[in-house]
Short mmCIF file of C-alpha atoms in Angstrom, two decimals:
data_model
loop_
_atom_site.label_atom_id
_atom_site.label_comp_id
_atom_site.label_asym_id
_atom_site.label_seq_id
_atom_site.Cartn_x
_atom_site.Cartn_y
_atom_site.Cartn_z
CA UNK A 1 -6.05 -21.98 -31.10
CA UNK A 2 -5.30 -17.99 -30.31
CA UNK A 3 -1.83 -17.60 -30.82
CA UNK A 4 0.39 -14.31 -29.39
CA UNK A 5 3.96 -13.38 -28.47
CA UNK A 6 2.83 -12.07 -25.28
CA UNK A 7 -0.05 -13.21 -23.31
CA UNK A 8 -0.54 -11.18 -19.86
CA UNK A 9 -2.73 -12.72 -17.31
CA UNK A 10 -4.16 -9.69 -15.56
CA UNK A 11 -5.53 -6.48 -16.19
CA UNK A 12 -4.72 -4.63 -13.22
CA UNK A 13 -1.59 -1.95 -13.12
CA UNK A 14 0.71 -4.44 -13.47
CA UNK A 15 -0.46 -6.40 -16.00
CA UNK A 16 -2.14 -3.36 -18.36
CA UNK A 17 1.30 -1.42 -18.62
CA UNK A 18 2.77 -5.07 -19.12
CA UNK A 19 0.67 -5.43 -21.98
CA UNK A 20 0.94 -1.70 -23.46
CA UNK A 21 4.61 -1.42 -23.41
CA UNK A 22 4.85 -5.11 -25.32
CA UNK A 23 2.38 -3.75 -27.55
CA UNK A 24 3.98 -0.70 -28.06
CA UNK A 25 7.46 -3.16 -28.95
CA UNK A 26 5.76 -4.57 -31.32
CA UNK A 27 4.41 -7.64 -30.42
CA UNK A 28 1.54 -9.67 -30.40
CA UNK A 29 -0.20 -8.91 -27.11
CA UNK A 30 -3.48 -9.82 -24.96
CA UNK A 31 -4.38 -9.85 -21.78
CA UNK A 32 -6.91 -12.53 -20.23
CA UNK A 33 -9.09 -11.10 -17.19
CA UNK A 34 -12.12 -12.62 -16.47
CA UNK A 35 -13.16 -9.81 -13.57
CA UNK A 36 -16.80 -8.63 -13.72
CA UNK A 37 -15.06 -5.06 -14.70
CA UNK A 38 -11.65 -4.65 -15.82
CA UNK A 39 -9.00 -1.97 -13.78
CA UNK A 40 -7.66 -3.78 -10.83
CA UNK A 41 -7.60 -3.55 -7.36
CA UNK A 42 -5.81 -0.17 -6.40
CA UNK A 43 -8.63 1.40 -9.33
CA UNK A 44 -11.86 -0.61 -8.24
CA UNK A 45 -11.08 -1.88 -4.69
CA UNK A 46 -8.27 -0.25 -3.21
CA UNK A 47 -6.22 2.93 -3.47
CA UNK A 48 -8.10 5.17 -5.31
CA UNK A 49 -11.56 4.42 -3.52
CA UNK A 50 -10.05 4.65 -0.40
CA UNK A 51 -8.04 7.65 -0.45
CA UNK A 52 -10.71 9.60 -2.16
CA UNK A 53 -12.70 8.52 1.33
CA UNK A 54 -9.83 9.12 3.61
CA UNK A 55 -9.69 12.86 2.29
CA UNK A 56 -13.35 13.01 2.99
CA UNK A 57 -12.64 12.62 6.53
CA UNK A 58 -9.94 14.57 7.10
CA UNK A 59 -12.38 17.32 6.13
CA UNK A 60 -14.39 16.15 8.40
CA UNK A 61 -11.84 15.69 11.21
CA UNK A 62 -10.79 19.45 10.49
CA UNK A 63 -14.31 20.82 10.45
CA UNK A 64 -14.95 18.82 13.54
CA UNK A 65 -12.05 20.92 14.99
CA UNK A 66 -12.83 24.22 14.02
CA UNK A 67 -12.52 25.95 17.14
CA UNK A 68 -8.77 25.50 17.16
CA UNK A 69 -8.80 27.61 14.45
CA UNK A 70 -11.14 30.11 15.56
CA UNK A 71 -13.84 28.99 13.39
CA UNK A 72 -17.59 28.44 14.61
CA UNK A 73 -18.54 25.50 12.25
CA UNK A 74 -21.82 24.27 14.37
CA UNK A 75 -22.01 21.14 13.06
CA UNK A 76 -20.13 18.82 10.94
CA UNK A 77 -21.25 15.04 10.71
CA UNK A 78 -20.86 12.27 7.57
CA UNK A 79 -22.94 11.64 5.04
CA UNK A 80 -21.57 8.30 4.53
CA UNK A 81 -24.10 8.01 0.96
CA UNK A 82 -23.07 11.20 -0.02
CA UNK A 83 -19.78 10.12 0.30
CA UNK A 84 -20.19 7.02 -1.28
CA UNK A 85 -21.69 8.86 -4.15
CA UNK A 86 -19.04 11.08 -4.45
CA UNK A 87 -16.52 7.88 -4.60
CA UNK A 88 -18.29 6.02 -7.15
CA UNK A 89 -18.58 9.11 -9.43
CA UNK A 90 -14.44 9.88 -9.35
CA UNK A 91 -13.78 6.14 -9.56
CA UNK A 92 -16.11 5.78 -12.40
CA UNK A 93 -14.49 8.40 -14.26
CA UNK A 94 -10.91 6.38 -13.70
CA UNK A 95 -12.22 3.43 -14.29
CA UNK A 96 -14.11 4.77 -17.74
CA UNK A 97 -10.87 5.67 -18.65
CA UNK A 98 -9.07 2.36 -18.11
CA UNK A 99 -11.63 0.51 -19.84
CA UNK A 100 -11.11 2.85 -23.44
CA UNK A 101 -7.58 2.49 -23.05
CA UNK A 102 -7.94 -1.21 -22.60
CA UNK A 103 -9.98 -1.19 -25.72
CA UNK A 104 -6.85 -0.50 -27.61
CA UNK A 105 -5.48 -3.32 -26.71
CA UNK A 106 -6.88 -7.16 -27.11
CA UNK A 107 -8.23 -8.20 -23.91
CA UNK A 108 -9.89 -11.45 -23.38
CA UNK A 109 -12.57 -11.68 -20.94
CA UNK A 110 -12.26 -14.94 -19.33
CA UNK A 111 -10.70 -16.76 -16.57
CA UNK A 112 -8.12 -18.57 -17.60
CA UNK A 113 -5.74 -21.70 -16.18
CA UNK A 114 -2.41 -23.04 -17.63
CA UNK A 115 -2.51 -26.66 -19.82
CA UNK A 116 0.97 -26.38 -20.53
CA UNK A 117 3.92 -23.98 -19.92
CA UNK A 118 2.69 -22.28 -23.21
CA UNK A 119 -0.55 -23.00 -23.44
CA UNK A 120 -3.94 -21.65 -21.80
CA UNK A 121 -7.62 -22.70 -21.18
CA UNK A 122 -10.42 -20.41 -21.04
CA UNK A 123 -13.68 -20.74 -19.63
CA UNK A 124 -15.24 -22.02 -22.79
CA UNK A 125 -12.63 -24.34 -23.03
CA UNK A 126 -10.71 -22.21 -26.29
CA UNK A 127 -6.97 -22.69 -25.40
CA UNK A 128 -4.75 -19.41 -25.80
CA UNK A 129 -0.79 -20.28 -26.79
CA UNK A 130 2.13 -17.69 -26.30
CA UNK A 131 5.80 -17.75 -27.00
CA UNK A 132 5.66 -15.72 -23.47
CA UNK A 133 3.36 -15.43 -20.68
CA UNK A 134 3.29 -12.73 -17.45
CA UNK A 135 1.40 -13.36 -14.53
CA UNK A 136 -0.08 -10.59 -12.96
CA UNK A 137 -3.21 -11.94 -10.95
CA UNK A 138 -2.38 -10.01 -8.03
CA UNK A 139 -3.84 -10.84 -4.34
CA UNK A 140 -6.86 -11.42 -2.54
CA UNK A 141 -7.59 -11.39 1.03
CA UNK A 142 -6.22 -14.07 3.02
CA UNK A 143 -8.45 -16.11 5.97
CA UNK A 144 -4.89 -17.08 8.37
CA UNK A 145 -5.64 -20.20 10.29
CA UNK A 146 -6.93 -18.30 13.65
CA UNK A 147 -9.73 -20.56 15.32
CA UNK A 148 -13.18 -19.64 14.34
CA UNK A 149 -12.05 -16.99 11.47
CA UNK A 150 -13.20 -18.90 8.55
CA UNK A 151 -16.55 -19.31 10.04
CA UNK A 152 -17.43 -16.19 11.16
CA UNK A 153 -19.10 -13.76 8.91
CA UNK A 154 -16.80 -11.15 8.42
CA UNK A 155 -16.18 -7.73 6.28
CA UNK A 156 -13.11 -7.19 4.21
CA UNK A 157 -11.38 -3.79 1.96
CA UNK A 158 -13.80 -4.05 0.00
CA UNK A 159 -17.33 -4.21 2.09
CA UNK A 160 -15.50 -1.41 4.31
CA UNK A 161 -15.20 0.68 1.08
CA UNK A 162 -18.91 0.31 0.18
CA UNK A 163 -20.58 0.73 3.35
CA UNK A 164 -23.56 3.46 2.80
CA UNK A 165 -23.68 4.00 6.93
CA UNK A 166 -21.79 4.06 9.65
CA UNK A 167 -21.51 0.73 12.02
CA UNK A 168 -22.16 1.26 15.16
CA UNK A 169 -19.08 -0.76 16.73
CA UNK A 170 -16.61 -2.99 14.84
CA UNK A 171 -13.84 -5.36 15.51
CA UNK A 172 -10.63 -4.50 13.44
CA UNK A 173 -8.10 -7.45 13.21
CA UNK A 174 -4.39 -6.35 12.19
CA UNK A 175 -2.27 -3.57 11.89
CA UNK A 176 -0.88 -3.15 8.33
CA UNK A 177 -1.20 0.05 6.40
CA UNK A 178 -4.84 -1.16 5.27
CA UNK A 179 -5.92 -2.04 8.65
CA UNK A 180 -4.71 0.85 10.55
CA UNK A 181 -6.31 3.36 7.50
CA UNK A 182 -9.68 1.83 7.42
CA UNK A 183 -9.29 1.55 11.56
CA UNK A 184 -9.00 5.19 11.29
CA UNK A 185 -11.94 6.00 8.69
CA UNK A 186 -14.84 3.76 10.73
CA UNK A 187 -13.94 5.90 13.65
CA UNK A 188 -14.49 9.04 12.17
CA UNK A 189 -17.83 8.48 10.39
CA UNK A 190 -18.70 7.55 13.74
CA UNK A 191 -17.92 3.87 14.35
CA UNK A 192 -16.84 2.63 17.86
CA UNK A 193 -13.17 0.48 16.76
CA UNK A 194 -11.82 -2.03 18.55
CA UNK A 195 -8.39 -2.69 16.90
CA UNK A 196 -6.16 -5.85 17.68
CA UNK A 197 -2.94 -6.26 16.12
CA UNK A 198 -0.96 -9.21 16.76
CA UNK A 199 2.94 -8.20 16.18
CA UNK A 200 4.27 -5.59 19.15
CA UNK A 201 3.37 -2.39 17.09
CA UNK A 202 1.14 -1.34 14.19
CA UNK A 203 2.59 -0.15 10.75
CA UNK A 204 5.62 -3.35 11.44
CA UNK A 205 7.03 -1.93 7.89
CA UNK A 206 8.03 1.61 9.52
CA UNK A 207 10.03 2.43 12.47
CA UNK A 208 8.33 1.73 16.19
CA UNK A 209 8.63 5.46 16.55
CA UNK A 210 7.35 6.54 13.96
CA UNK A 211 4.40 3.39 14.42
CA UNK A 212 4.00 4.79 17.80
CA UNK A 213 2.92 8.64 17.00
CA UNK A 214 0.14 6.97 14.26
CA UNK A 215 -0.90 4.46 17.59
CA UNK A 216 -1.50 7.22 19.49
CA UNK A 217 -3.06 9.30 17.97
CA UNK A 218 -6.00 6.53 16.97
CA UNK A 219 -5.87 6.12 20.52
CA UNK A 220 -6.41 10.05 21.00
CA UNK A 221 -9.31 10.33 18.46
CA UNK A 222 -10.79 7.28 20.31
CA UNK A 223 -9.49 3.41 18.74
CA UNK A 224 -9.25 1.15 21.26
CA UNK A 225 -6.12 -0.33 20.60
CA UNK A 226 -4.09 -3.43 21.13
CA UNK A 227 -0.88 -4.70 20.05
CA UNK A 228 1.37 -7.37 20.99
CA UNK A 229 -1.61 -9.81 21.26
CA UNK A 230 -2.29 -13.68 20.47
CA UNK A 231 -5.65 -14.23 18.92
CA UNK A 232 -7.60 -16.99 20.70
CA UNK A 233 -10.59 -17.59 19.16
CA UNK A 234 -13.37 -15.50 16.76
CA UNK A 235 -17.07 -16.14 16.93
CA UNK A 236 -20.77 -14.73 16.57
CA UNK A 237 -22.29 -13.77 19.44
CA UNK A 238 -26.59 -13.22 19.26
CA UNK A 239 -25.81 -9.88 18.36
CA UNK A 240 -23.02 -9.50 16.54
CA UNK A 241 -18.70 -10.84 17.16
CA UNK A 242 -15.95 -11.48 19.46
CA UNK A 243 -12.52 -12.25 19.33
CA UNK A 244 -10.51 -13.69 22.41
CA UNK A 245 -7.36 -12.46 22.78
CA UNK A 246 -4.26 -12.03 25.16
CA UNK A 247 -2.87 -9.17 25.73
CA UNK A 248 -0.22 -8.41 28.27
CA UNK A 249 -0.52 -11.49 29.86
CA UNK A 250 -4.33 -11.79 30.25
CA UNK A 251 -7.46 -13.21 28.58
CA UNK A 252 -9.55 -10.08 26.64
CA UNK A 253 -13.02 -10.51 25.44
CA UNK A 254 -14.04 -8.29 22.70
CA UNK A 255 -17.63 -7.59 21.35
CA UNK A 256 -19.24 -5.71 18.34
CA UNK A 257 -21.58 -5.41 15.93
CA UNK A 258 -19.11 -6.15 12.73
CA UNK A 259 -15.78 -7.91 12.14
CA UNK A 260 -13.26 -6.43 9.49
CA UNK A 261 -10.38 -9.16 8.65
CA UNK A 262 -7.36 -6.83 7.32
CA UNK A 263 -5.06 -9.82 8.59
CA UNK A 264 -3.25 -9.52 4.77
CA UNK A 265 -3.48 -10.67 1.46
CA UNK A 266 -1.92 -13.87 -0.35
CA UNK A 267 -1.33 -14.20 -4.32
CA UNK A 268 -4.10 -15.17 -5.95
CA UNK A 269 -2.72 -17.74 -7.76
CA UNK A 270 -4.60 -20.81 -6.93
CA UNK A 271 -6.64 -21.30 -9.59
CA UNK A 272 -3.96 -21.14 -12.16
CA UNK A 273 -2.88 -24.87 -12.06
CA UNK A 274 0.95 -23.65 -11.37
CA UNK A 275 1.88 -27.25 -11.56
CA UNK A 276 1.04 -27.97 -15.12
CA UNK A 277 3.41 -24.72 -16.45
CA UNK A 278 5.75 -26.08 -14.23
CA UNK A 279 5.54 -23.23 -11.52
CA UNK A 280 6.02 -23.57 -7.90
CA UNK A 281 5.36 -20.90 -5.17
CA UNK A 282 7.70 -20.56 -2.44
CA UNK A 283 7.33 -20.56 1.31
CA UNK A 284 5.85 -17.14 1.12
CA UNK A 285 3.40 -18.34 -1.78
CA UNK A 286 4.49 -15.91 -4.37
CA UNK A 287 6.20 -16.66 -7.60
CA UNK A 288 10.15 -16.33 -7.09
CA UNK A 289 11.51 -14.18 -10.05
CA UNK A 290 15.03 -12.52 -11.18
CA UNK A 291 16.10 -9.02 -12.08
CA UNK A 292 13.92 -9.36 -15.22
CA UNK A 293 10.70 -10.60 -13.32
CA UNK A 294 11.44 -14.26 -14.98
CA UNK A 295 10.30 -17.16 -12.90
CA UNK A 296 12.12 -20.66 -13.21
CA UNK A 297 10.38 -21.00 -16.30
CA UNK A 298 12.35 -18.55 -18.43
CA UNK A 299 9.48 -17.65 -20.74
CA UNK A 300 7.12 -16.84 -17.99
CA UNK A 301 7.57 -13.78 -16.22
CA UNK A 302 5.52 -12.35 -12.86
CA UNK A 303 4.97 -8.94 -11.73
CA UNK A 304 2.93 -7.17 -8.58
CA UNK A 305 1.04 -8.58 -5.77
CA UNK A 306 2.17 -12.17 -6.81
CA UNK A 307 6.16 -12.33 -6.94
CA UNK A 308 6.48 -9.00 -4.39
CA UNK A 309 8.67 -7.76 -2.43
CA UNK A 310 6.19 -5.01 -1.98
CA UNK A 311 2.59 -4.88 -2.73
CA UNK A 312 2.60 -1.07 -3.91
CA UNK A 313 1.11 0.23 -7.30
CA UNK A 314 4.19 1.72 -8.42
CA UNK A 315 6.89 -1.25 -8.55
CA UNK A 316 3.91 -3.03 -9.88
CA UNK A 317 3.76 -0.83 -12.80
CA UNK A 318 7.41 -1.18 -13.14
CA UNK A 319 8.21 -4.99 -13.01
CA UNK A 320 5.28 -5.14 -16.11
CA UNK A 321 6.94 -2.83 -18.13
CA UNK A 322 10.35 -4.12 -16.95
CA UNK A 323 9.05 -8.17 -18.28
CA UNK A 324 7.11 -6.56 -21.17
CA UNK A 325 10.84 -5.01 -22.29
CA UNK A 326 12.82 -8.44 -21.33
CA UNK A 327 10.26 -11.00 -23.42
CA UNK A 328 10.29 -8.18 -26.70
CA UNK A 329 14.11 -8.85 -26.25
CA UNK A 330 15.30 -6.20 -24.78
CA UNK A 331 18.97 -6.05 -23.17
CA UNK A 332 20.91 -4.43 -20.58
CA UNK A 333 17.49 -3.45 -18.51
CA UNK A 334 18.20 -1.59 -15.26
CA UNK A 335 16.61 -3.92 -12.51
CA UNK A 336 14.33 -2.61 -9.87
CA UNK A 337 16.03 -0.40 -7.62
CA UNK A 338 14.56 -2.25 -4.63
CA UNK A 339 17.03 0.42 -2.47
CA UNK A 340 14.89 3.38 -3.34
CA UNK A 341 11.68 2.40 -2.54
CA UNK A 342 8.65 4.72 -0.95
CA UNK A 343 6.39 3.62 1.35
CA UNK A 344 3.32 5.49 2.51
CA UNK A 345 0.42 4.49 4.48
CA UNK A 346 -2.34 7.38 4.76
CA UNK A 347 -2.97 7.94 8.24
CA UNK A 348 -3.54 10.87 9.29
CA UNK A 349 -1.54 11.63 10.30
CA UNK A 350 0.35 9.94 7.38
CA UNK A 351 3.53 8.53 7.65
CA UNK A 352 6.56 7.45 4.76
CA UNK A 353 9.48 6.12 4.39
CA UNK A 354 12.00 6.20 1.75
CA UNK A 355 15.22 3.96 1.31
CA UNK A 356 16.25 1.20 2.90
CA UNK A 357 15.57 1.00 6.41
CA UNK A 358 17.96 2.23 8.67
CA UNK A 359 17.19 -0.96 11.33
CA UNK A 360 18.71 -2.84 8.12
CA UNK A 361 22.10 -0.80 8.11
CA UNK A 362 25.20 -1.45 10.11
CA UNK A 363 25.28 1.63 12.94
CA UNK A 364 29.06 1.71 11.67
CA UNK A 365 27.65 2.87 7.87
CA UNK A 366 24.96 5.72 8.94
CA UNK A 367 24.71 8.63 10.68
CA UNK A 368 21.01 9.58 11.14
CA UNK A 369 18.96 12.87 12.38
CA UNK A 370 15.63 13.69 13.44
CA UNK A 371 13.46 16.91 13.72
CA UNK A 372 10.21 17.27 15.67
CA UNK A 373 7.13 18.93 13.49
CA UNK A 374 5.88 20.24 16.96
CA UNK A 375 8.94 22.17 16.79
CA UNK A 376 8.05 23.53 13.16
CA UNK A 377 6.99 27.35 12.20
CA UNK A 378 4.83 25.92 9.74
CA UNK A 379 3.25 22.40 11.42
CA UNK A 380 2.86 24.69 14.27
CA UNK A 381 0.17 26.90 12.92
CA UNK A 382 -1.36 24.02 10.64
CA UNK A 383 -2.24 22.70 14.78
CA UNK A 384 -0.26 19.57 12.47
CA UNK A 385 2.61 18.78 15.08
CA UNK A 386 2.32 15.21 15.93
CA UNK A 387 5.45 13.72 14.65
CA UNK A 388 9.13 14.20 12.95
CA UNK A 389 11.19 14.11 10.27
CA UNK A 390 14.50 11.42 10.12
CA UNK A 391 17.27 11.21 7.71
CA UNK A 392 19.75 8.63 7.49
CA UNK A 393 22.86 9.20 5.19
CA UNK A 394 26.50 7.78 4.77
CA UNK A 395 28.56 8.46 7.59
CA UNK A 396 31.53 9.08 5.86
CA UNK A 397 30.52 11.05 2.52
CA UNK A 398 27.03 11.92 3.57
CA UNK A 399 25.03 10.05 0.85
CA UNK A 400 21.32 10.60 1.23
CA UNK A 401 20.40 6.83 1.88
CA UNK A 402 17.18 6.99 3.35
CA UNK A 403 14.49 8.92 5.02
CA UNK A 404 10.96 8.65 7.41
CA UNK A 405 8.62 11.43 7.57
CA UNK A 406 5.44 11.03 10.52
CA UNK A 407 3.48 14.16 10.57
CA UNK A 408 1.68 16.57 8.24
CA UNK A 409 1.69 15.57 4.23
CA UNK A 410 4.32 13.17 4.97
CA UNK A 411 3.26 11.28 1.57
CA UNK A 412 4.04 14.58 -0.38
CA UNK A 413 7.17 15.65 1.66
CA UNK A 414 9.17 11.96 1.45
CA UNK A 415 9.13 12.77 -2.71
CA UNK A 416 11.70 16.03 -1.65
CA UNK A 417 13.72 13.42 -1.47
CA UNK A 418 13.05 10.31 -3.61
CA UNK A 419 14.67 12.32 -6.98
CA UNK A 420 17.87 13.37 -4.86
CA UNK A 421 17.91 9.48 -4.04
CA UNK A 422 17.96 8.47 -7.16
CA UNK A 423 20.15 10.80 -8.70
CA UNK A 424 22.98 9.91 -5.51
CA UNK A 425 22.63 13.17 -3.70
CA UNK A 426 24.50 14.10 -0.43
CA UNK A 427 22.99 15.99 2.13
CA UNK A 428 25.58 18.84 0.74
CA UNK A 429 23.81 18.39 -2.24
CA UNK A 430 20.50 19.29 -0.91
CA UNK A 431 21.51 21.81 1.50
CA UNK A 432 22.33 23.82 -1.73
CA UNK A 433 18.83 24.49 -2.88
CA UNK A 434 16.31 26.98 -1.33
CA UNK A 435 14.08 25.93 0.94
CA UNK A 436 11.34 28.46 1.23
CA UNK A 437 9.95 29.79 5.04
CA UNK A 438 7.75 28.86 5.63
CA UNK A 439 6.46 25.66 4.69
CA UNK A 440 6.23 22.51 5.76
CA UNK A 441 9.10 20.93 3.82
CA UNK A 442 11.82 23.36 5.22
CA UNK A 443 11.57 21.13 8.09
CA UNK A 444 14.21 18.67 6.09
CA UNK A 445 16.69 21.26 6.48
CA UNK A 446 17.24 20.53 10.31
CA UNK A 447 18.34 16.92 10.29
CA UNK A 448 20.29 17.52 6.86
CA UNK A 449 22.30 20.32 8.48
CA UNK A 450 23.22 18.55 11.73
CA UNK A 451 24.12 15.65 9.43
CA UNK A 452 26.13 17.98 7.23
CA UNK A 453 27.76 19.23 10.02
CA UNK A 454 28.80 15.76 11.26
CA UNK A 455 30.25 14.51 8.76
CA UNK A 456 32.05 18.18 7.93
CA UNK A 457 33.45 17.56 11.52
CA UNK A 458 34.97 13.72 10.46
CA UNK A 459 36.37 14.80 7.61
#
């Protein structure tokens, strides 16, 4: 029997930086994986491959617009293989570079299911004991229980991300940050999209203001979107899909050639026979951990997609090397600071958030302020002014608390103010750096002033 102090189960972000930092601590360290290539999803199958296509076609979108600019571009139109090529070669070369630093480490390339709280079985039936064990499996794309779904042939991320031409018309069904962003990319290679999200607006994890700019602007470029629905039924038709739905109050009908289910993902835990290490899920099917990514079984620790509360690369990273520290017996950790987080979904255009969200805050506790980009020396000649900037801080000190940015860069621009965050800035604090004219990020100024000034006034 293989025999370690720290076994990760995993070899995506979570799990590899896991396994490196307990390495790097000094103990005895593999990870089990038994994918057909090692990396994980945001490498192989999600951010990285998409974002590298998303910047494709906001080329595209820009050449496409040229005469704004007074620019006589004659003709701009996708090469969807040419893009795919050009995907495949950058994610190759992250990949490639995954895979050598995973060959510093023992990996074990199997599948692998619990016999015991300690104890694992591979494929071949060897059994793999550790004094601790982390879970990072991360998710897979759920099938929710809508009537016809699961029988209807239908595309997910990943058949989106490898398509080689454009579909002629497809169904989109949700409206999380996946959804809307792969909404966004079929309809500029050329793709007729039908969108239908169930909750009242798109992008639920962001403000319904800032949601509503990114709505309507697919709607602008052409998405036929609808929120606020119920989902009747799916089905094939002779040529293709449809999906019933209501929508304010009547029956819809619609058709197309291709289905995309971005309805969410669920842990993939299932075939890790929970039960025999003594492991529940909850009501939300993740893994239920403490400030040290421990489950209820105090040797076995979770990180990423499977325990939450947000499936972004980053915390990932950091709840593996967080569990990696804990299990090599490391003491007075600093837990997750769940406060701070950044959101970003790449829309164009994009939108962030930073913080926690000001619908969570008493009104009593925050003073908040907002600045239009269309308003914006900088957005304004970019032709970029679809959106705003908001700030919400502590009305009584003026404590930078949180922030959402809609609008050009918006990914780029929330991280102006993620290190003031952390380090427990005021918005006197940051209204003592320069802020250069003109650029896009001097647009902060605006709602930090008027804050300032507010809270100058109180005290």
């Amino acid at each position: 029997m293989l025999q370690f102090d720290f076994l990760v189960i995993g070899g995506g972000s979570a799990g590899f930086n896991a396994a490196r930092t307990a390495r790097t601590l000094g103990l005895k360290t593999a990870i089990v994986d038994g994918a057909r290539r090692l990396g994980g999803l945001c490498i192989l199958r999600g951010c990285m491959p998409s974002k590298t296509l998303f910047y494709m076609t906001e080329v595209l979108h820009l050449a496409k617009n040229g005469a704004r600019f007074g620019l006589n571009i004659p003709k701009a139109k996708p090469d969807v293989k040419a893009m795919q090529a050009r995907k495949r070669r950058i994610i190759d070369e992250f990949a490639s570079y995954r895979e050598q630093q995973l060959a510093k480490l023992a990996v074990i390339r199997s599948a692998a299911r619990f016999v015991d709280p300690h104890t694992l079985e591979l494929d071949d039936g060897t059994r793999v004991r550790a004094k601790k064990i982390l879970i990072a499996t991360g998710s897979r794309v759920s099938v929710p229980d809508v009537p016809g779904l699961a029988e209807t042939p239908f595309w997910t991320s990943d058949e989106v991300l490898d398509l080689e031409q454009a579909p002629r018309s497809v169904i989109v069904l949700g409206g999380g940050i996946v959804a809307c962003e792969l909404a966004q990319y079929l309809a500029r290679i050329g793709a007729r999209v039908t969108q239908i999200q169930r909750s009242p607006q798109v992008l639920r994890d962001f403000s319904p203001e800032g949601a509503e700019v990114v709505a309507n602007v697919f709607r602008r470029e052409g998405i036929e979107l609808y929120t606020g629905t119920t989902l009747k039924r799916v089905g094939r038709t002779r040529t293709g899909v449809s999906v019933e739905f209501e929508h304010d109050g009547a029956n819809r009908i619609a058709k197309a050639d291709y289905l995309f289910n971005a309805l969410g993902r669920e842990p993939n835990l299932a075939d890790l026979d929970l039960e025999a290490a003594g492991l529940k899920p909850d009501a939300t099917d993740r893994l239920q951990v403490n400030i040290h990514q421990q489950t209820s079984v105090k040797h076995i620790y979770a990180a990423g997609d499977v325990c939450g509360p947000f499936e972004i690369v980053h915390l990932a990273v950091a709840q593996g090397e967080l569990a990696a520290r804990h299990a090599a017996g490391k003491r007075r950790l600093k837990p997750i600071a769940y406060d701070q987080v950044v959101t970003v979904a790449f829309t164009s255009p994009p939108i962030a958030r930073l913080g926690i969200n000001e619908r969570d805050l008493p009104a009593t506790r925050v003073i908040s302020a907002s600045y239009p980009f269309n308003d914006h020396g900088k957005s304004i000649l970019m032709d970029a002014t679809d959106g705003f900037v908001k700030i919400w801080a502590d009305r009584r000190t003026g404590l930078l608390i949180g922030a959402e940015i809609v609008g050009p860069e918006a990914g780029e621009l929330i991280h102006c103010l993620s290190g003031p965050l952390a380090m427990g800035a005021t918005v006197f604090d940051l209204l003592k750096a320069q802020w250069y004219h003109p650029t896009l990020a001097e647009i902060l100024t605006y709602p930090l002033e008027e804050i300032a000034d507010s809270v100058s006034a109180r005290g």
